[in-house]
Coordinates of C-alpha atoms and ligand atoms in Angstrom, one line a residue:
X1 CA -29.6 -28.8 -39.1
X2 CA -27.1 -29.9 -36.8
X3 CA -24.4 -32.8 -37.6
X4 CA -25.4 -35.2 -35.1
X5 CA -29.4 -34.7 -36.3
X6 CA -28.1 -34.9 -40.2
X7 CA -26.2 -38.3 -38.9
X8 CA -29.0 -39.9 -36.8
X9 CA -31.2 -39.4 -39.9
X10 CA -28.4 -40.9 -42.0
X11 CA -28.2 -43.9 -39.7
X12 CA -31.6 -44.4 -40.2
X13 CA -32.1 -44.1 -44.2
X14 CA -28.5 -46.8 -44.0
X15 CA -29.6 -49.3 -41.3
X16 CA -26.9 -52.0 -40.6
X17 CA -24.0 -50.0 -41.9
X18 CA -22.0 -48.9 -39.1
X19 CA -18.7 -48.8 -41.3
X20 CA -20.2 -46.4 -43.7
X21 CA -21.9 -44.0 -41.0
X22 CA -18.5 -44.6 -39.1
X23 CA -16.8 -43.1 -42.3
X24 CA -19.1 -40.4 -43.0
X25 CA -19.0 -39.1 -39.5
X26 CA -15.4 -39.1 -39.2
X27 CA -15.3 -36.9 -42.3
X28 CA -18.2 -34.6 -41.7
X29 CA -16.7 -33.8 -38.2
X30 CA -13.6 -32.5 -40.2
X31 CA -15.0 -30.1 -42.7
X32 CA -18.4 -29.5 -40.7
X33 CA -16.8 -26.0 -39.9
X34 CA -16.3 -25.4 -43.9
X35 CA -20.4 -26.3 -44.4
X36 CA -22.0 -24.9 -41.3
X37 CA -22.1 -21.3 -43.0
X38 CA -21.6 -21.5 -46.5
X39 CA -24.8 -20.6 -48.2
X40 CA -23.7 -21.9 -51.6
X41 CA -22.7 -25.8 -49.8
X42 CA -26.5 -25.7 -48.3
X43 CA -28.1 -24.5 -50.8
X44 CA -26.5 -27.2 -53.6
X45 CA -27.4 -29.7 -50.6
X46 CA -23.9 -31.0 -50.5
X47 CA -24.2 -32.8 -47.5
X48 CA -27.1 -34.8 -48.5
X49 CA -25.4 -35.6 -51.9
X50 CA -22.2 -36.8 -51.1
X51 CA -23.8 -38.9 -48.6
X52 CA -25.9 -40.6 -51.1
X53 CA -24.1 -42.8 -53.6
X54 CA -24.9 -42.1 -57.4
X55 CA -26.1 -45.9 -57.7
X56 CA -25.6 -49.2 -55.9
X57 CA -26.1 -52.5 -57.6
X58 CA -26.1 -55.5 -55.8
X59 CA -26.4 -58.9 -58.0
X60 CA -25.7 -62.8 -58.3
X61 CA -23.0 -64.2 -59.0
X62 CA -23.3 -68.0 -59.6
X63 CA -20.4 -70.4 -61.1
X64 CA -19.9 -74.1 -61.0
X65 CA -17.1 -75.8 -58.5
X66 CA -14.7 -78.1 -59.9
X67 CA -17.4 -80.8 -58.1
X68 CA -19.8 -79.8 -60.9
X69 CA -22.0 -77.7 -57.9
X70 CA -23.3 -74.3 -58.4
X71 CA -22.3 -72.0 -55.8
X72 CA -23.6 -68.6 -55.6
X73 CA -22.2 -65.4 -54.2
X74 CA -23.3 -61.8 -54.0
X75 CA -21.2 -59.2 -55.8
X76 CA -21.5 -55.3 -55.6
X77 CA -20.5 -52.1 -57.3
X78 CA -21.1 -48.7 -55.7
X79 CA -20.9 -46.0 -58.2
X80 CA -20.6 -43.2 -55.7
X81 CA -19.4 -40.3 -57.4
X82 CA -18.2 -39.1 -60.8
X83 CA -17.4 -35.3 -60.6
X84 CA -14.2 -35.3 -61.0
X85 CA -14.1 -38.1 -63.6
X86 CA -15.2 -41.5 -64.7
X87 CA -16.1 -43.6 -61.5
X88 CA -12.9 -45.4 -60.0
X89 CA -11.9 -47.7 -57.5
X90 CA -11.1 -51.3 -56.9
X91 CA -12.8 -54.9 -56.6
X92 CA -12.4 -56.8 -53.0
X93 CA -13.1 -60.7 -52.9
X94 CA -13.5 -61.3 -49.3
X95 CA -15.7 -63.5 -47.9
X96 CA -17.0 -60.9 -45.2
X97 CA -17.2 -58.3 -47.8
X98 CA -21.0 -56.6 -46.8
X99 CA -23.0 -53.6 -48.7
X100 CA -21.9 -51.1 -45.9
X101 CA -18.4 -52.2 -46.1
X102 CA -18.5 -51.6 -49.9
X103 CA -20.0 -47.9 -49.6
X104 CA -17.6 -47.1 -46.8
X105 CA -14.7 -48.3 -48.8
X106 CA -16.6 -46.0 -52.3
X107 CA -17.0 -43.4 -50.0
X108 CA -13.4 -42.8 -49.2
X109 CA -12.4 -43.5 -52.7
X110 CA -14.2 -40.2 -53.8
X111 CA -11.8 -38.4 -51.6
X112 CA -8.7 -40.5 -51.8
X113 CA -9.4 -40.1 -55.6
X114 CA -9.5 -36.4 -55.3
X115 CA -6.4 -36.0 -53.5
X116 CA -4.2 -37.3 -56.3
X117 CA -5.4 -34.1 -58.4
X118 CA -6.2 -36.7 -61.4
X119 CA -9.4 -37.2 -63.1
X120 CA -11.0 -40.0 -61.0
X121 CA -14.3 -40.2 -59.7
X122 CA -14.9 -42.9 -57.1
X123 CA -16.5 -46.4 -57.1
X124 CA -15.9 -49.6 -55.0
X125 CA -17.4 -53.1 -55.5
X126 CA -16.0 -56.9 -55.0
X127 CA -18.0 -60.1 -53.9
X128 CA -18.5 -62.2 -50.7
X129 CA -16.3 -64.6 -52.7
X130 CA -13.3 -65.9 -50.8
X131 CA -10.2 -66.7 -53.9
X132 CA -8.0 -68.7 -51.0
X133 CA -8.2 -72.2 -52.0
X134 CA -10.2 -72.1 -54.9
X135 CA -8.6 -73.6 -57.9
X136 CA -7.6 -72.0 -61.1
X137 CA -10.5 -73.0 -63.0
X138 CA -13.1 -71.8 -60.1
X139 CA -11.5 -68.5 -59.9
X140 CA -11.4 -68.0 -63.7
X141 CA -15.3 -69.0 -64.0
X142 CA -16.2 -67.2 -60.8
X143 CA -14.4 -63.8 -62.6
X144 CA -16.3 -64.6 -65.6
X145 CA -19.9 -64.8 -64.0
X146 CA -18.8 -61.6 -61.9
X147 CA -18.6 -59.7 -65.2
X148 CA -21.4 -61.0 -67.2
X149 CA -23.4 -59.3 -64.5
X150 CA -21.6 -56.3 -64.5
X151 CA -19.9 -55.8 -68.1
X152 CA -22.4 -52.9 -69.3
X153 CA -22.2 -50.5 -66.6
X154 CA -18.7 -50.9 -67.2
X155 CA -16.3 -48.5 -69.7
X156 CA -13.2 -46.6 -69.9
X157 CA -15.0 -43.3 -69.6
X158 CA -17.9 -44.5 -67.5
X159 CA -16.4 -46.8 -64.6
X160 CA -13.1 -48.5 -64.1
X161 CA -12.6 -51.4 -61.8
X162 CA -8.8 -51.9 -60.0
X163 CA -7.0 -54.4 -57.5
X164 CA -8.0 -54.4 -54.1
X165 CA -7.7 -57.6 -51.4
X166 CA -8.3 -60.8 -52.9
X167 CA -8.1 -59.2 -56.3
X168 CA -4.6 -59.6 -58.1
X169 CA -3.5 -58.8 -61.8
X170 CA -4.7 -62.7 -62.4
X171 CA -8.3 -62.1 -61.4
X172 CA -8.2 -58.9 -63.5
X173 CA -7.0 -61.0 -66.1
X174 CA -9.8 -63.1 -66.2
X175 CA -12.7 -60.5 -65.7
X176 CA -10.9 -58.2 -68.4
X177 CA -11.2 -61.4 -70.8
X178 CA -14.7 -61.8 -70.2
X179 CA -15.3 -58.0 -70.9
X180 CA -13.1 -58.1 -73.9
X181 CA -15.0 -61.0 -75.3
X182 CA -18.6 -59.3 -74.8
X183 CA -17.4 -55.8 -76.1
X184 CA -14.9 -56.5 -78.7
X185 CA -12.8 -53.8 -77.5
X186 CA -9.3 -53.9 -75.7
X187 CA -9.7 -51.3 -73.8
X188 CA -8.2 -49.4 -70.6
X189 CA -11.6 -50.3 -68.7
X190 CA -9.7 -52.2 -66.0
X191 CA -6.5 -51.3 -64.3
X192 CA -4.0 -53.9 -62.4
X193 CA -3.4 -55.7 -66.0
X194 CA -0.6 -57.9 -66.5
X195 CA 2.4 -55.9 -67.5
X196 CA 2.5 -57.4 -70.9
X197 CA -1.3 -56.7 -72.2
X198 CA -2.2 -52.7 -70.7
X199 CA -0.9 -53.1 -67.0
X200 CA 1.6 -50.7 -66.0
X201 CA 5.2 -51.1 -64.4
X202 CA 4.9 -50.7 -60.8
X203 CA 1.5 -51.2 -60.2
X204 CA 2.0 -54.3 -57.2
X205 CA 4.4 -52.0 -55.5
X206 CA 2.7 -48.5 -56.3
X207 CA 0.4 -48.0 -52.8
X208 CA 3.5 -49.6 -50.4
X209 CA 5.9 -47.3 -52.3
X210 CA 3.3 -44.0 -51.6
X211 CA 2.6 -44.5 -48.3
X212 CA 6.7 -44.5 -47.6
X213 CA 6.7 -41.4 -50.2
X214 CA 4.4 -39.9 -48.0
X215 CA 6.0 -40.9 -44.9
X216 CA 9.1 -39.6 -46.0
X217 CA 7.4 -36.3 -46.7
X218 CA 6.3 -35.8 -43.5
X219 CA 9.8 -36.9 -41.5
X220 CA 11.3 -34.5 -43.7
X221 CA 9.2 -31.6 -42.2
X222 CA 10.2 -33.0 -38.8
X223 CA 13.8 -32.7 -40.0
X224 CA 14.0 -36.6 -39.5
X225 CA 14.4 -39.2 -41.7
X226 CA 13.7 -43.2 -41.9
X227 CA 17.1 -44.0 -41.2
X228 CA 17.3 -46.1 -38.4
X229 CA 13.3 -46.2 -37.4
X230 CA 12.2 -49.5 -36.0
X231 CA 8.5 -49.8 -37.9
X232 CA 5.8 -52.4 -37.2
X233 CA 3.4 -53.8 -40.3
X234 CA 0.5 -55.7 -40.2
X235 CA -0.6 -57.7 -43.2
X236 CA 1.6 -59.3 -45.9
X237 CA 0.2 -59.0 -48.7
X238 CA 1.1 -56.4 -51.7
X239 CA 0.6 -53.1 -49.8
X240 CA 2.9 -54.3 -46.6
X241 CA 5.2 -55.7 -49.3
X242 CA 6.1 -52.4 -51.1
X243 CA 5.9 -50.8 -47.9
X244 CA 8.8 -53.1 -46.5
X245 CA 11.0 -53.0 -49.7
X246 CA 11.0 -48.7 -49.4
X247 CA 11.1 -48.7 -46.0
X248 CA 14.3 -51.0 -46.2
X249 CA 16.0 -49.5 -48.9
X250 CA 15.7 -46.3 -46.9
X251 CA 17.2 -47.4 -43.9
X252 CA 14.5 -48.3 -41.5
X253 CA 14.1 -51.6 -39.9
X254 CA 10.8 -53.6 -40.1
X255 CA 10.0 -56.0 -37.6
X256 CA 6.6 -57.4 -37.7
X257 CA 4.2 -59.0 -40.1
X258 CA 0.9 -60.6 -39.8
X259 CA -1.6 -62.8 -41.0
X260 CA -4.9 -64.5 -39.9
X261 CA -2.7 -66.7 -37.8
X262 CA -1.2 -64.5 -35.9
X263 CA 1.7 -62.2 -36.2
X264 CA 5.8 -62.9 -36.7
X265 CA 8.6 -60.7 -34.2
X266 CA 12.2 -60.4 -36.2
X267 CA 14.0 -58.4 -34.3
X268 CA 16.8 -58.5 -37.1
X269 CA 14.5 -56.6 -39.1
X270 CA 13.1 -58.4 -42.5
X271 CA 15.2 -57.9 -45.5
X272 CA 16.8 -59.2 -48.4
X273 CA 16.4 -62.9 -48.9
X274 CA 13.7 -62.6 -46.5
X275 CA 11.8 -60.7 -48.5
X276 CA 12.1 -62.9 -51.2
X277 CA 10.9 -66.0 -48.9
X278 CA 7.9 -63.6 -48.2
X279 CA 6.4 -63.5 -52.0
X280 CA 7.0 -67.6 -51.8
X281 CA 5.5 -67.6 -48.6
X282 CA 2.3 -65.4 -50.3
X283 CA 2.2 -67.6 -53.0
X284 CA 2.1 -70.8 -51.5
X285 CA 0.6 -70.5 -47.9
X286 CA -3.1 -69.9 -47.1
X287 CA -2.0 -66.1 -45.8
X288 CA -0.4 -67.7 -42.9
X289 CA 3.0 -66.1 -41.0
X290 CA 3.9 -68.7 -38.9
X291 CA 6.3 -70.6 -41.4
X292 CA 8.3 -67.2 -41.3
X293 CA 9.7 -68.1 -37.9
X294 CA 10.7 -71.5 -38.7
X295 CA 12.4 -70.8 -41.7
X296 CA 14.5 -67.7 -40.0
X297 CA 16.4 -68.2 -36.7
X298 CA 15.6 -65.5 -34.1
X299 CA 11.9 -64.8 -35.2
X300 CA 9.2 -65.2 -32.8
X301 CA 5.6 -66.3 -33.6
X302 CA 2.8 -64.9 -31.4
X303 CA -0.3 -67.0 -32.4
X304 CA -4.0 -65.2 -33.0
X305 CA -2.3 -61.6 -31.6
X306 CA -1.8 -58.7 -33.7
X307 CA 1.7 -57.0 -33.9
X308 CA 1.0 -53.4 -31.9
X309 CA 2.1 -54.8 -28.7
X310 CA 5.9 -54.7 -30.1
X311 CA 7.6 -51.0 -29.2
X312 CA 8.5 -49.2 -32.5
X313 CA 8.9 -45.5 -33.7
X314 CA 6.3 -46.0 -36.7
X315 CA 3.3 -48.4 -36.9
X316 CA 2.1 -49.1 -40.5
X317 CA -1.4 -50.8 -40.6
X318 CA -1.2 -52.4 -43.8
X319 CA -4.3 -55.1 -43.4
X320 CA -7.9 -54.4 -43.6
X321 CA -10.4 -52.1 -42.0
X322 CA -10.9 -51.5 -38.1
X323 CA -7.8 -53.7 -37.1
X324 CA -6.7 -51.2 -34.6
X325 CA -9.4 -50.1 -31.8
X326 CA -8.6 -48.5 -28.5
X327 CA -6.9 -51.1 -27.1
X328 CA -4.5 -51.4 -29.6
X329 CA -3.9 -47.8 -30.3
X330 CA -3.2 -47.9 -26.3
X331 CA -0.4 -50.3 -26.7
X332 CA 1.0 -48.6 -29.7
X333 CA 1.4 -45.3 -27.7
X334 CA 3.1 -47.5 -24.9
X335 CA 5.7 -48.7 -27.1
X336 CA 6.7 -45.6 -28.0
X337 CA 5.1 -45.1 -31.3
X338 CA 5.5 -41.6 -32.4
X339 CA 3.4 -41.9 -36.3
X340 CA 1.0 -44.1 -37.5
X341 CA 0.5 -44.4 -41.2
X342 CA -2.7 -45.7 -42.7
X343 CA -1.6 -48.2 -45.4
X344 CA -5.0 -50.0 -45.5
X345 CA -8.2 -48.3 -45.8
X346 CA -9.4 -47.1 -42.2
X347 CA -7.4 -49.7 -40.4
X348 CA -8.0 -47.3 -37.4
X349 CA -11.3 -46.9 -35.7
X350 CA -12.9 -43.8 -34.8
X351 CA -11.9 -44.1 -30.8
X352 CA -8.3 -45.1 -32.1
X353 CA -8.5 -42.0 -34.4
X354 CA -9.4 -39.9 -31.3
X355 CA -6.8 -41.6 -28.8
X356 CA -3.9 -40.9 -31.4
X357 CA -5.4 -37.2 -31.8
X358 CA -5.6 -36.7 -27.9
X359 CA -2.1 -38.2 -27.3
X360 CA -0.2 -36.2 -29.9
X361 CA 0.6 -39.2 -32.2
X362 CA 0.8 -38.3 -36.1
X363 CA -1.9 -39.9 -37.7
X364 CA -1.5 -40.0 -41.5
X365 CA -4.9 -41.1 -43.0
X366 CA -5.2 -43.9 -45.4
X367 CA -7.1 -41.5 -48.2
X368 CA -4.1 -40.0 -48.6
X369 CA -0.9 -41.8 -47.8
X370 CA -2.4 -44.8 -49.5
X371 CA -3.3 -42.9 -52.5
X372 CA -0.3 -43.9 -54.9
X373 CA -1.8 -47.0 -55.9
X374 CA -4.9 -45.7 -57.5
X375 CA -2.4 -43.0 -58.7
X376 CA -0.6 -45.3 -60.3
X377 CA -3.8 -47.0 -61.9
X378 CA -4.7 -43.6 -63.2
X379 CA -1.1 -43.7 -64.8
X380 CA -2.0 -46.9 -66.1
X381 CA -4.8 -45.5 -68.3
X382 CA -2.8 -42.6 -69.3
X383 CA -0.5 -45.1 -70.9
X384 CA -3.2 -47.0 -72.1
X385 CA -4.7 -44.2 -73.9
X386 CA -1.4 -43.0 -75.7
X387 CA -1.0 -46.7 -76.5
X388 CA 2.6 -46.2 -74.6
X389 CA 4.3 -47.9 -71.9
X390 CA 6.8 -46.0 -69.6
X391 CA 9.4 -47.7 -67.7
X392 CA 9.1 -48.4 -63.9
X393 CA 11.6 -45.9 -63.3
X394 CA 9.1 -43.2 -64.8
X395 CA 6.2 -44.3 -63.3
X396 CA 8.2 -44.2 -59.9
X397 CA 9.0 -40.5 -60.6
X398 CA 5.7 -39.9 -61.4
X399 CA 4.4 -42.2 -58.4
X400 CA 7.0 -40.1 -55.5
X401 CA 5.9 -36.8 -57.4
X402 CA 1.9 -37.0 -56.6
X403 CA 2.7 -38.3 -53.1
X404 CA 4.8 -35.1 -52.5
X405 CA 2.4 -33.1 -53.6
X406 CA -0.6 -35.0 -51.6
X407 CA 1.3 -34.3 -48.6
X408 CA 1.8 -30.7 -48.9
X409 CA -2.0 -30.4 -49.5
X410 CA -2.7 -32.6 -46.1
X411 CA -0.3 -29.9 -44.5
X412 CA -1.7 -26.7 -46.1
X413 CA -5.5 -27.6 -44.7
X414 CA -4.4 -29.4 -42.1
X415 CA -2.5 -26.8 -39.9
X416 CA -4.4 -25.3 -36.4
X417 CA -4.1 -22.0 -35.2
X418 CA -1.5 -23.2 -32.5
X419 CA 1.0 -24.3 -35.6
X420 CA 0.3 -28.2 -35.0
X421 CA -1.2 -30.1 -38.1
X422 CA -4.0 -32.8 -38.2
X423 CA -3.4 -34.3 -41.4
X424 CA -6.5 -36.1 -41.2
X425 CA -8.6 -32.7 -41.2
X426 CA -6.0 -31.8 -43.6
X427 CA -6.9 -34.7 -46.1
X428 CA -10.5 -34.5 -45.7
X429 CA -10.7 -31.0 -46.2
X430 CA -8.6 -30.5 -49.2
X431 CA -10.4 -33.4 -50.9
X432 CA -13.9 -32.1 -50.0
X433 CA -13.3 -28.9 -51.6
X434 CA -12.4 -30.3 -54.9
X435 CA -15.3 -32.7 -55.3
X436 CA -18.1 -30.1 -53.8
X437 CA -16.3 -27.1 -56.4
X438 CA -16.6 -29.6 -59.3
X439 CA -20.2 -30.4 -58.2
X440 CA -21.4 -27.0 -57.7
X441 CA -20.0 -26.4 -61.2
X442 CA -22.3 -29.3 -62.9
X443 CA -25.3 -27.8 -61.0
X444 CA -27.9 -30.4 -59.4
X445 CA -27.3 -33.2 -61.0
Ligands
LIG501 N1 -8.2 -50.2 -54.1 C1 -6.9 -49.5 -54.3 C2 -7.3 -48.3 -53.5 O1 -7.9 -47.6 -53.3 C3 -6.8 -49.5 -56.0 C4 -8.1 -48.8 -56.5 C5 -8.2 -49.1 -58.3 O2 -6.8 -49.1 -58.4 O3 -8.7 -48.4 -58.9 O4 -5.9 -47.6 -53.7

C-alpha cells in the first residue's frame, strides 16, 4: 500500500487530530524508503503498529476551587510504546490541550526517547487545566484529583510521568505526594521531583543546555562556534532559560524572548542580571514579557507579534507546537538565519519544514535537539534506583555526552548521496530503527 493511501486511512481512523496526522506524515516520509521493500518490517506490520498507541486513557478530573465550586477538567495519558523501556513522557497542563495534541506528543516522545539510547518507552499526558492564576490550594487539589484517576496505571517499571508545559517541580510534588500516599511507596515513579526528595540536579536547565550542546556539535562540524552569533529565542519558560544561559556562556548574544503578549527585542543581548530578572518575572507575571522592556533601557516591545522578524544567525523556538508556519519561516530566512534549532516539540509546521529544506537552512529537529530533558529524567531514575545523588556537574557531563552522541547519530543517518545532511531524516531513521528492531525481537505483541 502506498504511503498516501495509508495516511488517508489513518486520518479516517483518527478524525479531528491534524497535529497527530501531520507528525506521523513527516516521520513516515523520512523513513518510507526503509519500509517499502523490507519484508521483515512489512510482515511485522510495523507501520500499522507504530501509528496506533498501545493504550489511551481519557478521564474526568473534578476538583474544588477556592470558592467551593466543583470544576471539571479532562485528563489524558497516552501510553504509546514500551518496546525500549517503561512508558516515559511528560504531563502538560494547558487550557488548549486536546487528545490529538497528546497523541502527537506521545508519538514524538517514543522516537525522542529512542535517540537517547536509554531504556525508555514513550508516553505523554496532561489536562486542559491552566495552572496560571490558580491559588496554591487549587493547584494542589487539581493535581491530587488527577493522580487519583491515574495512579494504578503508573509505576517505575510501568509508566513514569515527568515535566512539560505547565508542570514544574511544584505540580510534580503534589502528584507524587498523592501517589506515595496511595501506594505507600517512595519510588521513582515521577521525574522532575524536588532536589531534596529524589529529584536530580540540573533538571530545570537540562532541556535548554542539551539544545545548546547539540548546536555546539553541529556548529563544530561546520568549523563554526557560538561565539559572536546572534540568536532569536521564543518563549521564556525553563527551556528558553536553559538555552539562553548556556548560549550566553559560550559567547552568543540572545536578542529576543516572547510570551503570549508579544516579544521583546534587546539589541544589547540578555545577560547576567537580566537573566535573574527573567526568573523573577516568570514567578510573578502571567507569562508576560512586556515588563522586561520597562525594566531595561533600549529594549523594544512588540505587542502580539512573534520574534522571527528580527535578523539573526540562529533561531531557537522554545515555545509551543506550530509556532513557525510558512510566513514565519520566510521571515527567518529573510533575516539571514542559517540554523533553526527546535527546542520545543514540533514548533515548525510541515510547510515551514519543507521551506527550510528547500532553502538550505539547517534544521535540528526537536526530537533530537531537545532530548536532553528526558535524558536527564532518565538520569534521575538511575539515581533513584541507586539511592544516590550526583552533583549537577556529573549530570551535566553525562548530558553533554548523550547530546553529542545524538548529534552523531542524526548525522550518520541523515547524510545524503550529495554529501549534504538532513538532520530531520537522520533523527527519524535512527530512532525508527531502534524502536522497530526491539518490536520485531519481541514478537507480535
Ligand atoms: N516533556 C519533556 C520532554 O519531552 C520531558 C519528559 C520527561 O521527562 O518525561 O523532553
